[in-house]
CSV table of C-alpha atoms in Angstrom, one decimal:
chain,number,residue,atom,x,y,z
A,1,UNK,CA,166.0,41.5,126.5
A,2,UNK,CA,165.0,43.0,123.3
A,3,UNK,CA,161.9,43.0,121.5
A,4,UNK,CA,163.1,40.2,118.3
A,5,UNK,CA,161.4,40.1,114.6
A,6,UNK,CA,160.1,36.4,116.2
A,7,UNK,CA,157.6,38.0,118.2
A,8,UNK,CA,153.9,38.6,116.0
A,9,UNK,CA,150.2,39.2,117.4
A,10,UNK,CA,147.7,36.5,117.0
A,11,UNK,CA,146.6,37.9,113.8
A,12,UNK,CA,143.5,35.4,114.1
A,13,UNK,CA,142.4,36.3,117.9
A,14,UNK,CA,143.0,39.9,116.1
A,15,UNK,CA,140.4,39.0,113.5
A,16,UNK,CA,138.2,37.8,115.3
A,17,UNK,CA,137.6,40.6,118.4
A,18,UNK,CA,137.0,42.8,115.3
A,19,UNK,CA,134.3,40.8,113.6
A,20,UNK,CA,132.9,40.1,117.5
A,21,UNK,CA,133.0,43.8,117.8
A,22,UNK,CA,131.6,44.3,113.9
A,23,UNK,CA,128.3,42.7,115.5
A,24,UNK,CA,127.8,45.5,117.3
A,25,UNK,CA,125.7,48.4,115.7
A,26,UNK,CA,125.7,46.5,112.2
A,27,UNK,CA,124.9,48.8,109.5
A,28,UNK,CA,122.3,47.8,106.5
A,29,UNK,CA,124.7,47.4,103.9
A,30,UNK,CA,127.5,45.0,105.8
A,31,UNK,CA,129.3,47.4,107.8
A,32,UNK,CA,128.1,49.7,111.2
A,33,UNK,CA,126.5,51.9,112.7
A,34,UNK,CA,127.5,52.1,116.1
A,35,UNK,CA,127.5,56.3,116.5
A,36,UNK,CA,129.1,58.1,119.6
A,37,UNK,CA,127.1,57.6,122.7
A,38,UNK,CA,124.2,55.7,121.3
A,39,UNK,CA,123.3,52.6,123.4
A,40,UNK,CA,125.3,50.7,120.8
A,41,UNK,CA,127.9,52.7,121.5
A,42,UNK,CA,127.8,51.8,125.3
A,43,UNK,CA,127.6,48.2,124.4
A,44,UNK,CA,130.5,48.3,122.7
A,45,UNK,CA,132.2,50.0,125.2
A,46,UNK,CA,130.7,47.1,127.7
A,47,UNK,CA,132.8,44.5,125.7
A,48,UNK,CA,136.2,46.2,125.6
A,49,UNK,CA,135.9,46.9,128.9
A,50,UNK,CA,135.2,42.8,129.6
A,51,UNK,CA,138.0,42.0,127.1
A,52,UNK,CA,140.5,44.4,128.4
A,53,UNK,CA,140.1,43.0,132.3
A,54,UNK,CA,140.2,39.4,130.9
A,55,UNK,CA,143.4,40.3,129.7
A,56,UNK,CA,144.4,41.9,133.6
A,57,UNK,CA,143.9,45.7,132.8
A,58,UNK,CA,142.7,48.2,134.9
A,59,UNK,CA,140.1,50.1,133.3
A,60,UNK,CA,140.3,54.1,133.6
A,61,UNK,CA,137.4,56.4,132.6
A,62,UNK,CA,137.4,60.6,132.7
A,63,UNK,CA,135.0,63.0,132.0
A,64,UNK,CA,134.6,62.7,128.5
A,65,UNK,CA,134.1,59.0,128.2
A,66,UNK,CA,137.1,58.3,127.3
A,67,UNK,CA,139.0,54.4,128.0
A,68,UNK,CA,142.1,54.1,129.4
A,69,UNK,CA,143.1,49.9,130.3
A,70,UNK,CA,145.9,49.9,131.4
A,71,UNK,CA,148.4,46.6,132.0
A,72,UNK,CA,151.2,47.7,134.5
A,73,UNK,CA,155.3,47.9,133.9
A,74,UNK,CA,157.8,47.0,136.4
A,75,UNK,CA,158.8,50.9,137.1
A,76,UNK,CA,156.0,52.8,138.9
A,77,UNK,CA,157.6,56.1,138.1
A,78,UNK,CA,157.9,55.3,134.7
A,79,UNK,CA,154.9,56.8,132.3
A,80,UNK,CA,153.0,54.5,130.0
A,81,UNK,CA,152.8,54.3,126.9
A,82,UNK,CA,149.7,54.6,124.8
A,83,UNK,CA,148.3,53.1,122.7
A,84,UNK,CA,145.0,53.5,120.8
A,85,UNK,CA,142.2,55.1,118.0
A,86,UNK,CA,138.2,54.8,118.4
A,87,UNK,CA,135.4,52.6,118.6
A,88,UNK,CA,132.6,55.0,117.4
A,89,UNK,CA,131.2,55.1,113.6
A,90,UNK,CA,129.8,57.2,111.1
A,91,UNK,CA,126.4,56.3,110.4
A,92,UNK,CA,127.1,54.3,107.5
A,93,UNK,CA,130.4,53.3,108.4
A,94,UNK,CA,133.0,50.2,108.3
A,95,UNK,CA,133.6,47.8,110.8
A,96,UNK,CA,137.9,48.9,110.7
A,97,UNK,CA,138.1,52.8,110.7
A,98,UNK,CA,139.3,53.5,114.2
A,99,UNK,CA,138.4,49.6,116.0
A,100,UNK,CA,141.7,48.1,114.5
A,101,UNK,CA,143.5,50.7,116.4
A,102,UNK,CA,141.6,49.9,119.5
A,103,UNK,CA,141.6,46.3,119.5
A,104,UNK,CA,145.2,46.4,118.2
A,105,UNK,CA,146.0,47.8,121.1
A,106,UNK,CA,144.6,45.3,123.0
A,107,UNK,CA,146.2,42.3,120.9
A,108,UNK,CA,149.2,43.4,122.1
A,109,UNK,CA,148.4,43.5,125.5
A,110,UNK,CA,146.8,39.4,125.2
A,111,UNK,CA,150.2,38.5,123.2
A,112,UNK,CA,152.7,40.4,125.6
A,113,UNK,CA,150.4,37.9,128.3
A,114,UNK,CA,150.8,35.0,126.3
A,115,UNK,CA,154.7,35.5,126.1
A,116,UNK,CA,155.0,36.3,129.6
A,117,UNK,CA,156.8,39.9,128.8
A,118,UNK,CA,156.7,42.7,131.1
A,119,UNK,CA,157.6,45.8,130.1
A,120,UNK,CA,159.5,48.4,132.0
A,121,UNK,CA,156.7,51.5,130.8
A,122,UNK,CA,153.1,50.7,131.5
A,123,UNK,CA,151.1,50.4,128.3
A,124,UNK,CA,147.6,51.5,128.3
A,125,UNK,CA,145.0,50.8,126.2
A,126,UNK,CA,142.5,54.1,124.9
A,127,UNK,CA,139.0,54.6,123.2
A,128,UNK,CA,138.8,58.0,122.2
A,129,UNK,CA,134.7,59.2,122.8
A,130,UNK,CA,133.3,60.7,119.3
A,131,UNK,CA,136.6,60.9,117.1
A,132,UNK,CA,134.2,60.5,113.9
A,133,UNK,CA,132.1,63.4,115.2
A,134,UNK,CA,129.3,62.5,112.9
A,135,UNK,CA,126.6,63.1,116.2
A,136,UNK,CA,128.1,65.5,117.5
A,137,UNK,CA,130.2,68.0,115.8
A,138,UNK,CA,133.5,68.7,115.0
A,139,UNK,CA,135.5,65.7,115.0
A,140,UNK,CA,138.5,64.3,117.7
A,141,UNK,CA,136.3,65.8,120.1
A,142,UNK,CA,137.8,63.8,123.5
A,143,UNK,CA,141.2,63.7,122.3
A,144,UNK,CA,140.9,68.0,122.1
A,145,UNK,CA,140.2,68.4,125.4
A,146,UNK,CA,142.7,65.9,126.3
A,147,UNK,CA,145.2,68.2,124.6
A,148,UNK,CA,143.5,72.1,125.7
A,149,UNK,CA,142.2,72.9,122.0
A,150,UNK,CA,138.3,72.4,123.7
A,151,UNK,CA,137.2,73.1,126.9
A,152,UNK,CA,135.0,70.4,128.6
A,153,UNK,CA,132.2,72.8,129.1
A,154,UNK,CA,132.2,73.2,125.6
A,155,UNK,CA,132.8,69.6,124.1
A,156,UNK,CA,129.4,68.8,126.9
A,157,UNK,CA,127.1,71.1,125.2
A,158,UNK,CA,127.9,69.6,121.2
A,159,UNK,CA,124.6,69.0,120.0
A,160,UNK,CA,123.1,66.6,117.7
A,161,UNK,CA,120.5,66.8,115.0
A,162,UNK,CA,117.6,65.8,117.9
A,163,UNK,CA,119.5,68.8,119.7
A,164,UNK,CA,120.3,66.4,122.6
A,165,UNK,CA,124.1,67.2,124.4
A,166,UNK,CA,127.0,65.4,124.4
A,167,UNK,CA,127.1,65.8,127.8
A,168,UNK,CA,123.5,64.6,128.9
A,169,UNK,CA,124.2,61.6,126.0
A,170,UNK,CA,127.4,60.2,127.7
A,171,UNK,CA,125.5,60.7,131.3
A,172,UNK,CA,122.8,59.2,130.1
A,173,UNK,CA,125.4,55.7,128.9
A,174,UNK,CA,127.1,55.7,132.3
A,175,UNK,CA,130.5,57.0,130.7
A,176,UNK,CA,131.3,60.3,132.8
A,177,UNK,CA,134.4,59.5,134.7
A,178,UNK,CA,135.9,60.6,137.6
A,179,UNK,CA,139.5,61.4,136.1
A,180,UNK,CA,140.3,65.2,135.0
A,181,UNK,CA,140.5,65.3,131.4
A,182,UNK,CA,144.4,65.6,130.5
A,183,UNK,CA,145.5,64.7,133.7
A,184,UNK,CA,147.4,61.7,132.5
A,185,UNK,CA,151.3,61.8,131.3
A,186,UNK,CA,152.5,60.1,128.1
A,187,UNK,CA,155.5,58.7,127.2
A,188,UNK,CA,154.6,58.4,123.9
A,189,UNK,CA,151.5,57.6,121.7
A,190,UNK,CA,150.6,55.0,118.8
A,191,UNK,CA,147.8,54.7,116.6
A,192,UNK,CA,146.8,51.9,114.1
A,193,UNK,CA,144.6,53.0,111.8
A,194,UNK,CA,143.7,51.8,107.9
A,195,UNK,CA,144.9,54.7,105.6
A,196,UNK,CA,141.3,56.1,104.3
A,197,UNK,CA,142.7,56.5,100.9
A,198,UNK,CA,144.2,53.8,98.1
A,199,UNK,CA,148.3,55.0,97.4
A,200,UNK,CA,149.1,52.3,100.2
A,201,UNK,CA,146.5,49.1,97.8
A,202,UNK,CA,147.6,50.7,94.8
A,203,UNK,CA,151.7,51.0,95.6
A,204,UNK,CA,152.2,47.3,96.8
A,205,UNK,CA,152.5,48.0,100.3
A,206,UNK,CA,152.1,46.3,103.3
A,207,UNK,CA,152.6,49.5,106.0
A,208,UNK,CA,152.8,52.8,105.8
A,209,UNK,CA,154.6,55.1,108.3
A,210,UNK,CA,152.9,58.2,108.8
A,211,UNK,CA,154.8,61.4,109.1
A,212,UNK,CA,152.2,64.0,108.6
A,213,UNK,CA,149.0,64.8,109.1
A,214,UNK,CA,147.3,67.3,106.9
A,215,UNK,CA,146.1,70.4,108.2
A,216,UNK,CA,142.2,70.7,107.6
A,217,UNK,CA,140.0,73.8,106.7
A,218,UNK,CA,136.4,74.3,107.4
A,219,UNK,CA,134.2,76.6,105.7
A,220,UNK,CA,130.6,76.7,105.8
A,221,UNK,CA,129.5,79.4,102.7
A,222,UNK,CA,125.4,80.9,103.8
A,223,UNK,CA,123.9,82.1,100.3
A,224,UNK,CA,120.9,84.0,100.1
A,225,UNK,CA,118.5,84.6,96.8
A,226,UNK,CA,115.6,85.1,96.4
A,227,UNK,CA,112.4,82.5,96.5
A,228,UNK,CA,110.3,82.2,93.6
A,229,UNK,CA,108.6,79.9,91.0
A,230,UNK,CA,110.9,77.7,88.5
A,231,UNK,CA,108.3,77.7,85.3
A,232,UNK,CA,107.0,81.2,85.4
A,233,UNK,CA,110.1,82.9,86.7
A,234,UNK,CA,112.6,84.4,83.5
A,235,UNK,CA,115.9,83.6,83.7
A,236,UNK,CA,117.4,87.2,83.9
A,237,UNK,CA,115.0,87.5,86.5
A,238,UNK,CA,116.3,84.9,89.2
A,239,UNK,CA,118.3,85.0,92.0
A,240,UNK,CA,119.8,81.5,92.4
A,241,UNK,CA,121.0,80.5,95.4
A,242,UNK,CA,121.6,76.9,94.3
A,243,UNK,CA,123.3,78.3,90.8
A,244,UNK,CA,125.6,79.9,93.7
A,245,UNK,CA,126.5,77.4,95.1
A,246,UNK,CA,127.3,75.1,91.9
A,247,UNK,CA,129.5,77.7,90.8
A,248,UNK,CA,131.0,77.4,94.0
A,249,UNK,CA,131.5,73.6,94.2
A,250,UNK,CA,133.5,74.3,91.2
A,251,UNK,CA,135.5,77.0,92.1
A,252,UNK,CA,136.6,74.7,95.3
A,253,UNK,CA,137.6,71.7,92.6
A,254,UNK,CA,139.7,74.5,90.8
A,255,UNK,CA,141.2,75.8,94.0
A,256,UNK,CA,142.4,72.2,94.9
A,257,UNK,CA,143.6,71.0,91.6
A,258,UNK,CA,146.0,74.4,91.4
A,259,UNK,CA,147.8,72.9,94.3
A,260,UNK,CA,148.2,69.7,93.1
A,261,UNK,CA,149.4,67.3,94.2
A,262,UNK,CA,148.7,67.2,97.8
A,263,UNK,CA,145.8,69.7,98.0
A,264,UNK,CA,142.5,68.5,98.1
A,265,UNK,CA,139.2,70.3,98.6
A,266,UNK,CA,135.1,69.3,98.0
A,267,UNK,CA,131.3,70.5,98.9
A,268,UNK,CA,130.3,68.4,101.7
A,269,UNK,CA,127.1,69.0,103.5
A,270,UNK,CA,124.8,71.3,101.9
A,271,UNK,CA,120.7,72.6,103.3
A,272,UNK,CA,119.2,73.6,100.2
A,273,UNK,CA,116.1,75.8,101.0
A,274,UNK,CA,113.2,75.6,100.9
A,275,UNK,CA,113.9,72.1,99.0
A,276,UNK,CA,111.2,72.8,96.6
A,277,UNK,CA,111.0,70.9,93.4
A,278,UNK,CA,109.5,73.9,91.5
A,279,UNK,CA,110.6,76.5,93.4
A,280,UNK,CA,113.7,78.3,92.5
A,281,UNK,CA,116.3,78.0,96.0
A,282,UNK,CA,116.3,81.4,97.7
A,283,UNK,CA,118.9,79.9,100.6
A,284,UNK,CA,121.4,77.3,101.0
A,285,UNK,CA,124.4,76.3,103.4
A,286,UNK,CA,126.7,74.3,102.3
A,287,UNK,CA,130.6,72.8,103.7
A,288,UNK,CA,133.6,73.3,102.3
A,289,UNK,CA,136.8,70.9,103.0
A,290,UNK,CA,140.2,72.2,102.2
A,291,UNK,CA,143.5,70.6,103.6
A,292,UNK,CA,147.0,69.9,103.0
A,293,UNK,CA,150.2,69.3,105.2
A,294,UNK,CA,151.2,73.1,104.5
A,295,UNK,CA,149.2,75.3,106.7
A,296,UNK,CA,150.0,78.6,104.3
A,297,UNK,CA,148.6,76.8,101.1
A,298,UNK,CA,145.5,75.8,103.1
A,299,UNK,CA,145.3,80.1,104.2
A,300,UNK,CA,146.0,80.4,100.4
A,301,UNK,CA,143.0,78.3,99.1
A,302,UNK,CA,140.5,79.8,101.5
A,303,UNK,CA,142.0,83.4,100.5
A,304,UNK,CA,141.4,81.9,96.7
A,305,UNK,CA,137.8,80.4,98.0
A,306,UNK,CA,136.6,84.1,99.4
A,307,UNK,CA,137.6,86.1,96.5
A,308,UNK,CA,136.0,83.9,93.8
A,309,UNK,CA,132.7,83.2,95.9
A,310,UNK,CA,132.9,86.7,96.4
A,311,UNK,CA,132.7,87.2,92.5
A,312,UNK,CA,130.5,84.9,92.2
A,313,UNK,CA,127.2,86.1,94.8
A,314,UNK,CA,128.2,89.6,92.8
A,315,UNK,CA,127.1,88.8,89.7
A,316,UNK,CA,124.5,86.7,90.4
A,317,UNK,CA,123.2,89.4,93.0
A,318,UNK,CA,123.2,87.0,96.1
A,319,UNK,CA,124.4,87.6,99.9
A,320,UNK,CA,127.0,85.7,101.2
A,321,UNK,CA,128.1,84.6,104.4
A,322,UNK,CA,131.4,82.5,105.0
A,323,UNK,CA,132.4,81.0,108.3
A,324,UNK,CA,135.4,79.0,109.4
A,325,UNK,CA,133.4,75.6,111.5
A,326,UNK,CA,136.6,73.5,112.2
A,327,UNK,CA,140.0,72.9,111.3
A,328,UNK,CA,143.4,72.1,112.7
A,329,UNK,CA,147.4,72.9,111.8
A,330,UNK,CA,149.5,70.4,109.7
A,331,UNK,CA,150.5,67.6,112.0
A,332,UNK,CA,154.4,67.0,111.9
A,333,UNK,CA,154.4,63.6,114.3
A,334,UNK,CA,157.4,63.3,116.7
A,335,UNK,CA,160.7,61.9,115.0
A,336,UNK,CA,161.5,59.0,117.2
A,337,UNK,CA,158.5,56.8,117.5
A,338,UNK,CA,157.9,57.5,113.5
A,339,UNK,CA,161.8,55.9,113.7
A,340,UNK,CA,160.3,53.6,116.1
A,341,UNK,CA,157.5,52.4,113.8
A,342,UNK,CA,160.0,52.0,110.5
A,343,UNK,CA,162.2,50.6,112.3
A,344,UNK,CA,160.1,47.8,113.2
A,345,UNK,CA,158.4,47.3,109.8
A,346,UNK,CA,161.9,46.9,108.4
A,347,UNK,CA,162.3,44.3,111.7
A,348,UNK,CA,159.2,42.4,109.8
A,349,UNK,CA,160.2,42.6,107.0
A,350,UNK,CA,157.1,44.3,105.7
A,351,UNK,CA,157.1,46.5,102.5
A,352,UNK,CA,156.6,50.6,103.8
A,353,UNK,CA,156.4,53.5,102.7
A,354,UNK,CA,155.8,57.2,104.3
A,355,UNK,CA,152.8,58.4,104.5
A,356,UNK,CA,150.9,62.2,105.0
A,357,UNK,CA,147.7,61.2,106.6
A,358,UNK,CA,145.0,62.8,104.7
A,359,UNK,CA,142.4,62.2,107.1
A,360,UNK,CA,142.2,64.0,111.2
A,361,UNK,CA,143.0,61.2,113.4
A,362,UNK,CA,143.4,61.5,117.8
A,363,UNK,CA,146.6,61.2,117.2
A,364,UNK,CA,146.8,64.5,115.6
A,365,UNK,CA,145.9,66.5,119.0
A,366,UNK,CA,147.7,64.3,121.0
A,367,UNK,CA,150.6,65.2,119.3
A,368,UNK,CA,150.4,68.4,121.2
A,369,UNK,CA,151.0,66.7,124.5
A,370,UNK,CA,153.3,64.3,123.6
A,371,UNK,CA,155.3,62.2,121.5
A,372,UNK,CA,152.6,60.6,118.7
A,373,UNK,CA,153.1,58.6,115.5
A,374,UNK,CA,150.9,56.5,113.0
A,375,UNK,CA,150.9,53.4,111.3
A,376,UNK,CA,148.4,52.8,108.6
A,377,UNK,CA,147.4,49.3,106.8
A,378,UNK,CA,146.0,49.2,103.5
A,379,UNK,CA,142.0,49.6,102.4
A,380,UNK,CA,140.3,47.9,99.9
A,381,UNK,CA,140.1,50.9,97.1
A,382,UNK,CA,140.9,53.2,99.4
A,383,UNK,CA,137.6,52.9,100.7
A,384,UNK,CA,136.0,54.4,104.0
A,385,UNK,CA,133.5,55.5,105.5
A,386,UNK,CA,131.7,53.8,103.5
A,387,UNK,CA,130.2,50.1,104.6
A,388,UNK,CA,131.8,48.5,101.9
A,389,UNK,CA,134.9,49.5,103.8
A,390,UNK,CA,137.4,46.3,103.1
A,391,UNK,CA,140.8,44.9,104.5
A,392,UNK,CA,142.0,42.1,104.2
A,393,UNK,CA,143.5,39.7,107.9
A,394,UNK,CA,147.0,40.1,106.3
A,395,UNK,CA,146.9,43.6,106.0
A,396,UNK,CA,145.2,43.7,110.5
A,397,UNK,CA,148.1,41.8,110.9
A,398,UNK,CA,150.9,43.3,109.4
A,399,UNK,CA,149.7,46.5,111.0
A,400,UNK,CA,149.0,45.1,114.4
A,401,UNK,CA,152.9,43.7,114.0
A,402,UNK,CA,153.9,47.1,113.4
A,403,UNK,CA,152.7,48.3,116.1
A,404,UNK,CA,153.6,45.9,118.5
A,405,UNK,CA,157.4,45.9,118.1
A,406,UNK,CA,157.0,50.0,118.0
A,407,UNK,CA,154.7,50.0,121.1
A,408,UNK,CA,157.2,47.4,122.8
A,409,UNK,CA,160.2,48.7,122.3
A,410,UNK,CA,159.4,51.9,123.2
A,411,UNK,CA,157.6,50.4,126.5
A,412,UNK,CA,161.2,48.5,126.9
A,413,UNK,CA,161.0,44.5,127.8
A,414,UNK,CA,162.7,43.8,130.8
A,415,UNK,CA,164.2,40.3,131.5
């Protein structure tokens, strides 16, 4: 027995689950603030576990607090097909970023139960800890430990703005598991996510078939000048660190545009010292985010940034330090898994196109240790990491249907 085009998820049940999860950790403007390892994260985890157990799954938990809800297969020796994303959000996040992938995975299990379908391979729905990285930098920490990119001790020692550690907060909310991180073996991994960009909506496509993930390079720049009074310091005698940051911000933009159309770059976080309205900044610390699907281009952007920033700093008389504080190489997803996603979209009659993911995802790390692919659905105006983030029930259902078919086809239906 194979999967047929009339096998689809219950879109209304999926949407109702999304809305129920969104009630936990509400934001101030219609979205969510359910940051990792907070009390609200613990409440969301508990609800997810309740739903999974009601669907007949057994819950596993590793030492990074990642949750693995398992629906058994008929072959005890067959490796599981994993599916999932994350439940944590940005401080001013939306209701769908990550959550759609977790609850879309749960909907697969629920619908298989409703259809009384068994699969050869077990199916495991996953909630990765601290994907967002907004409270404990960097992003995708748990999946990074799983893939061997980070050590467990290093991850446990990540600290938030209040100097609380990831390990301590994981213990506080009661989600330190017994499983060694990365001990699980996967037949494949699939992740459903909103696009977080405007392409699918602009092209009027139902589904994105993600073939690659952009590489990312995060640089932290520290410029040191001289604090002095804004009113009494002559312009030629100023050593203005804020001016240096402004010029480097323009440089970053120019560098990204010089590698059009796939390159992007921006200055994100910045701290200005002493941050007083009548003192010329004596120090600034800011981050630069460069992304491109070609590693060589990322390296070229960094080289141009370092050279251009040095010229700017020398002209103004600033001291400068540049440190790499994060990044990962571009990702090419598994051709077999990508084909399963594309075949699913075509079988179901959805319009689709290939995409390069502009954002980092847990799938980018898991791709190192298991065959992996992603499914994307549109989001309104490409807006994400914002409480105004929005998708339609139809988009959610289409993405979940493609996910259902790709996962179940890979897990193999048993007669």
